[in-house]
Amino acid sequence: MPTSDQRQRSREAGMGRFRDRGMVTAELAVSILAALALLSLLSWGIGLIVLQLRCGDTAAEVARQAARGDEAGIARAKRDAPDGSVIMIDKSGDTTIVTVRLEARPMSALVPAVPLTASAEVVTEPGESG
């Protein structure tokens, strides 16, 4: 049979458990928020990679069309560029260099804009001048 000391300790232990009630809920809420923040940053990173690839594709296509002297092709390729990108074409000598620059704006004002740049250099076709 438990003594009064043992019963007192048992009651205090039970009260300690009562005070900890809801602790798992709070930890779960914090964990979910942290997971959502991580997911948001990962999706932003993947979006940056996609934008960088689009800039590279645009630079390559514009460079090919500029090296051929195809103005209509250049206009079509520029339409496929990411919104807000700046395309510079430099024909010097026998090469055509195209640079695409873009300031990638994040979903939140807390994350700074990321500058993206892609370049392509092709040999200008004979008969085309800079």
JSON list of C-alpha atoms in Angstrom, two decimals, residues 18-127:
[
{"chain": "A", "resi": 18, "resn": "PHE", "atom": "CA", "xyz": [-1.32, 18.19, -17.10]},
{"chain": "A", "resi": 19, "resn": "ARG", "atom": "CA", "xyz": [0.82, 21.33, -17.46]},
{"chain": "A", "resi": 20, "resn": "ASP", "atom": "CA", "xyz": [2.60, 19.83, -20.49]},
{"chain": "A", "resi": 21, "resn": "ARG", "atom": "CA", "xyz": [-0.69, 19.21, -22.21]},
{"chain": "A", "resi": 22, "resn": "GLY", "atom": "CA", "xyz": [-0.85, 20.85, -25.66]},
{"chain": "A", "resi": 23, "resn": "MET", "atom": "CA", "xyz": [2.94, 20.88, -26.02]},
{"chain": "A", "resi": 24, "resn": "VAL", "atom": "CA", "xyz": [2.82, 18.50, -28.99]},
{"chain": "A", "resi": 25, "resn": "THR", "atom": "CA", "xyz": [0.27, 20.73, -30.71]},
{"chain": "A", "resi": 26, "resn": "ALA", "atom": "CA", "xyz": [2.52, 23.77, -30.36]},
{"chain": "A", "resi": 27, "resn": "GLU", "atom": "CA", "xyz": [5.56, 21.85, -31.62]},
{"chain": "A", "resi": 28, "resn": "LEU", "atom": "CA", "xyz": [3.55, 20.54, -34.56]},
{"chain": "A", "resi": 29, "resn": "ALA", "atom": "CA", "xyz": [2.37, 24.05, -35.47]},
{"chain": "A", "resi": 30, "resn": "VAL", "atom": "CA", "xyz": [5.95, 25.37, -35.44]},
{"chain": "A", "resi": 31, "resn": "SER", "atom": "CA", "xyz": [7.13, 22.39, -37.50]},
{"chain": "A", "resi": 32, "resn": "ILE", "atom": "CA", "xyz": [4.43, 22.94, -40.11]},
{"chain": "A", "resi": 33, "resn": "LEU", "atom": "CA", "xyz": [5.33, 26.63, -40.41]},
{"chain": "A", "resi": 34, "resn": "ALA", "atom": "CA", "xyz": [9.01, 25.77, -40.81]},
{"chain": "A", "resi": 35, "resn": "ALA", "atom": "CA", "xyz": [8.17, 23.17, -43.47]},
{"chain": "A", "resi": 36, "resn": "LEU", "atom": "CA", "xyz": [6.05, 25.71, -45.38]},
{"chain": "A", "resi": 37, "resn": "ALA", "atom": "CA", "xyz": [8.84, 28.29, -45.25]},
{"chain": "A", "resi": 38, "resn": "LEU", "atom": "CA", "xyz": [11.31, 25.71, -46.57]},
{"chain": "A", "resi": 39, "resn": "LEU", "atom": "CA", "xyz": [8.91, 24.67, -49.31]},
{"chain": "A", "resi": 40, "resn": "SER", "atom": "CA", "xyz": [8.48, 28.30, -50.36]},
{"chain": "A", "resi": 41, "resn": "LEU", "atom": "CA", "xyz": [12.23, 28.84, -50.59]},
{"chain": "A", "resi": 42, "resn": "LEU", "atom": "CA", "xyz": [12.68, 25.62, -52.57]},
{"chain": "A", "resi": 43, "resn": "SER", "atom": "CA", "xyz": [9.98, 26.61, -55.05]},
{"chain": "A", "resi": 44, "resn": "TRP", "atom": "CA", "xyz": [11.60, 30.06, -55.43]},
{"chain": "A", "resi": 45, "resn": "GLY", "atom": "CA", "xyz": [14.94, 28.36, -56.12]},
{"chain": "A", "resi": 46, "resn": "ILE", "atom": "CA", "xyz": [13.41, 26.08, -58.73]},
{"chain": "A", "resi": 47, "resn": "GLY", "atom": "CA", "xyz": [11.74, 29.11, -60.31]},
{"chain": "A", "resi": 48, "resn": "LEU", "atom": "CA", "xyz": [15.14, 30.84, -60.53]},
{"chain": "A", "resi": 49, "resn": "ILE", "atom": "CA", "xyz": [16.63, 27.81, -62.28]},
{"chain": "A", "resi": 50, "resn": "VAL", "atom": "CA", "xyz": [13.78, 27.79, -64.80]},
{"chain": "A", "resi": 51, "resn": "LEU", "atom": "CA", "xyz": [14.22, 31.53, -65.47]},
{"chain": "A", "resi": 52, "resn": "GLN", "atom": "CA", "xyz": [17.98, 31.07, -65.96]},
{"chain": "A", "resi": 53, "resn": "LEU", "atom": "CA", "xyz": [17.34, 28.28, -68.47]},
{"chain": "A", "resi": 54, "resn": "ARG", "atom": "CA", "xyz": [14.80, 30.44, -70.33]},
{"chain": "A", "resi": 55, "resn": "CYS", "atom": "CA", "xyz": [17.33, 33.29, -70.50]},
{"chain": "A", "resi": 56, "resn": "GLY", "atom": "CA", "xyz": [19.93, 30.90, -71.92]},
{"chain": "A", "resi": 57, "resn": "ASP", "atom": "CA", "xyz": [17.49, 29.54, -74.51]},
{"chain": "A", "resi": 58, "resn": "THR", "atom": "CA", "xyz": [16.51, 33.07, -75.53]},
{"chain": "A", "resi": 59, "resn": "ALA", "atom": "CA", "xyz": [20.14, 34.17, -75.86]},
{"chain": "A", "resi": 60, "resn": "ALA", "atom": "CA", "xyz": [20.96, 31.16, -78.04]},
{"chain": "A", "resi": 61, "resn": "GLU", "atom": "CA", "xyz": [17.93, 31.60, -80.29]},
{"chain": "A", "resi": 62, "resn": "VAL", "atom": "CA", "xyz": [18.37, 35.36, -80.73]},
{"chain": "A", "resi": 63, "resn": "ALA", "atom": "CA", "xyz": [22.09, 34.84, -81.47]},
{"chain": "A", "resi": 64, "resn": "ARG", "atom": "CA", "xyz": [21.30, 32.24, -84.15]},
{"chain": "A", "resi": 65, "resn": "GLN", "atom": "CA", "xyz": [18.72, 34.47, -85.81]},
{"chain": "A", "resi": 66, "resn": "ALA", "atom": "CA", "xyz": [20.95, 37.58, -85.57]},
{"chain": "A", "resi": 67, "resn": "ALA", "atom": "CA", "xyz": [23.88, 35.69, -87.11]},
{"chain": "A", "resi": 68, "resn": "ARG", "atom": "CA", "xyz": [21.62, 34.82, -90.06]},
{"chain": "A", "resi": 69, "resn": "GLY", "atom": "CA", "xyz": [20.29, 38.38, -90.33]},
{"chain": "A", "resi": 70, "resn": "ASP", "atom": "CA", "xyz": [16.71, 37.18, -89.84]},
{"chain": "A", "resi": 71, "resn": "GLU", "atom": "CA", "xyz": [14.92, 40.18, -88.30]},
{"chain": "A", "resi": 72, "resn": "ALA", "atom": "CA", "xyz": [11.56, 38.37, -88.12]},
{"chain": "A", "resi": 73, "resn": "GLY", "atom": "CA", "xyz": [13.25, 35.45, -86.35]},
{"chain": "A", "resi": 74, "resn": "ILE", "atom": "CA", "xyz": [14.87, 37.83, -83.87]},
{"chain": "A", "resi": 75, "resn": "ALA", "atom": "CA", "xyz": [11.47, 39.38, -83.10]},
{"chain": "A", "resi": 76, "resn": "ARG", "atom": "CA", "xyz": [9.92, 35.91, -82.56]},
{"chain": "A", "resi": 77, "resn": "ALA", "atom": "CA", "xyz": [12.77, 34.84, -80.29]},
{"chain": "A", "resi": 78, "resn": "LYS", "atom": "CA", "xyz": [12.50, 38.05, -78.26]},
{"chain": "A", "resi": 79, "resn": "ARG", "atom": "CA", "xyz": [8.78, 37.42, -77.69]},
{"chain": "A", "resi": 80, "resn": "ASP", "atom": "CA", "xyz": [9.68, 34.12, -75.98]},
{"chain": "A", "resi": 81, "resn": "ALA", "atom": "CA", "xyz": [12.03, 35.89, -73.55]},
{"chain": "A", "resi": 82, "resn": "PRO", "atom": "CA", "xyz": [11.03, 36.06, -69.87]},
{"chain": "A", "resi": 83, "resn": "ASP", "atom": "CA", "xyz": [9.05, 39.19, -68.92]},
{"chain": "A", "resi": 84, "resn": "GLY", "atom": "CA", "xyz": [11.28, 42.08, -67.91]},
{"chain": "A", "resi": 85, "resn": "SER", "atom": "CA", "xyz": [14.42, 40.77, -69.61]},
{"chain": "A", "resi": 86, "resn": "VAL", "atom": "CA", "xyz": [16.82, 43.04, -71.47]},
{"chain": "A", "resi": 87, "resn": "ILE", "atom": "CA", "xyz": [18.39, 41.64, -74.66]},
{"chain": "A", "resi": 88, "resn": "MET", "atom": "CA", "xyz": [21.59, 43.12, -76.09]},
{"chain": "A", "resi": 89, "resn": "ILE", "atom": "CA", "xyz": [22.97, 42.13, -79.50]},
{"chain": "A", "resi": 90, "resn": "ASP", "atom": "CA", "xyz": [26.61, 42.87, -80.34]},
{"chain": "A", "resi": 91, "resn": "LYS", "atom": "CA", "xyz": [27.92, 42.07, -83.82]},
{"chain": "A", "resi": 92, "resn": "SER", "atom": "CA", "xyz": [31.65, 42.56, -83.91]},
{"chain": "A", "resi": 93, "resn": "GLY", "atom": "CA", "xyz": [33.86, 41.08, -86.56]},
{"chain": "A", "resi": 94, "resn": "ASP", "atom": "CA", "xyz": [32.77, 37.58, -87.46]},
{"chain": "A", "resi": 95, "resn": "THR", "atom": "CA", "xyz": [30.91, 36.87, -84.20]},
{"chain": "A", "resi": 96, "resn": "THR", "atom": "CA", "xyz": [27.49, 37.75, -82.87]},
{"chain": "A", "resi": 97, "resn": "ILE", "atom": "CA", "xyz": [27.18, 37.95, -79.09]},
{"chain": "A", "resi": 98, "resn": "VAL", "atom": "CA", "xyz": [23.79, 38.13, -77.40]},
{"chain": "A", "resi": 99, "resn": "THR", "atom": "CA", "xyz": [23.38, 38.83, -73.69]},
{"chain": "A", "resi": 100, "resn": "VAL", "atom": "CA", "xyz": [20.09, 38.47, -71.82]},
{"chain": "A", "resi": 101, "resn": "ARG", "atom": "CA", "xyz": [19.79, 40.12, -68.40]},
{"chain": "A", "resi": 102, "resn": "LEU", "atom": "CA", "xyz": [16.92, 39.77, -65.96]},
{"chain": "A", "resi": 103, "resn": "GLU", "atom": "CA", "xyz": [16.27, 40.94, -62.40]},
{"chain": "A", "resi": 104, "resn": "ALA", "atom": "CA", "xyz": [14.24, 38.06, -60.97]},
{"chain": "A", "resi": 105, "resn": "ARG", "atom": "CA", "xyz": [11.77, 39.46, -58.45]},
{"chain": "A", "resi": 106, "resn": "PRO", "atom": "CA", "xyz": [10.87, 37.19, -55.54]},
{"chain": "A", "resi": 107, "resn": "MET", "atom": "CA", "xyz": [7.40, 36.36, -54.25]},
{"chain": "A", "resi": 108, "resn": "SER", "atom": "CA", "xyz": [8.09, 38.37, -51.11]},
{"chain": "A", "resi": 109, "resn": "ALA", "atom": "CA", "xyz": [9.75, 41.70, -50.40]},
{"chain": "A", "resi": 110, "resn": "LEU", "atom": "CA", "xyz": [11.82, 39.97, -47.70]},
{"chain": "A", "resi": 111, "resn": "VAL", "atom": "CA", "xyz": [13.91, 38.16, -50.34]},
{"chain": "A", "resi": 112, "resn": "PRO", "atom": "CA", "xyz": [16.17, 40.36, -52.51]},
{"chain": "A", "resi": 113, "resn": "ALA", "atom": "CA", "xyz": [15.94, 40.39, -56.32]},
{"chain": "A", "resi": 114, "resn": "VAL", "atom": "CA", "xyz": [18.35, 38.04, -58.06]},
{"chain": "A", "resi": 115, "resn": "PRO", "atom": "CA", "xyz": [20.21, 39.22, -61.18]},
{"chain": "A", "resi": 116, "resn": "LEU", "atom": "CA", "xyz": [20.31, 36.56, -63.91]},
{"chain": "A", "resi": 117, "resn": "THR", "atom": "CA", "xyz": [22.51, 36.75, -67.02]},
{"chain": "A", "resi": 118, "resn": "ALA", "atom": "CA", "xyz": [22.92, 34.45, -69.99]},
{"chain": "A", "resi": 119, "resn": "SER", "atom": "CA", "xyz": [25.08, 34.90, -73.10]},
{"chain": "A", "resi": 120, "resn": "ALA", "atom": "CA", "xyz": [25.46, 33.18, -76.43]},
{"chain": "A", "resi": 121, "resn": "GLU", "atom": "CA", "xyz": [28.16, 33.68, -79.04]},
{"chain": "A", "resi": 122, "resn": "VAL", "atom": "CA", "xyz": [27.87, 32.40, -82.60]},
{"chain": "A", "resi": 123, "resn": "VAL", "atom": "CA", "xyz": [29.80, 32.91, -85.80]},
{"chain": "A", "resi": 124, "resn": "THR", "atom": "CA", "xyz": [28.09, 35.41, -88.11]},
{"chain": "A", "resi": 125, "resn": "GLU", "atom": "CA", "xyz": [27.13, 33.83, -91.41]},
{"chain": "A", "resi": 126, "resn": "PRO", "atom": "CA", "xyz": [28.97, 34.98, -94.54]},
{"chain": "A", "resi": 127, "resn": "GLY", "atom": "CA", "xyz": [27.31, 37.94, -96.20]}
]
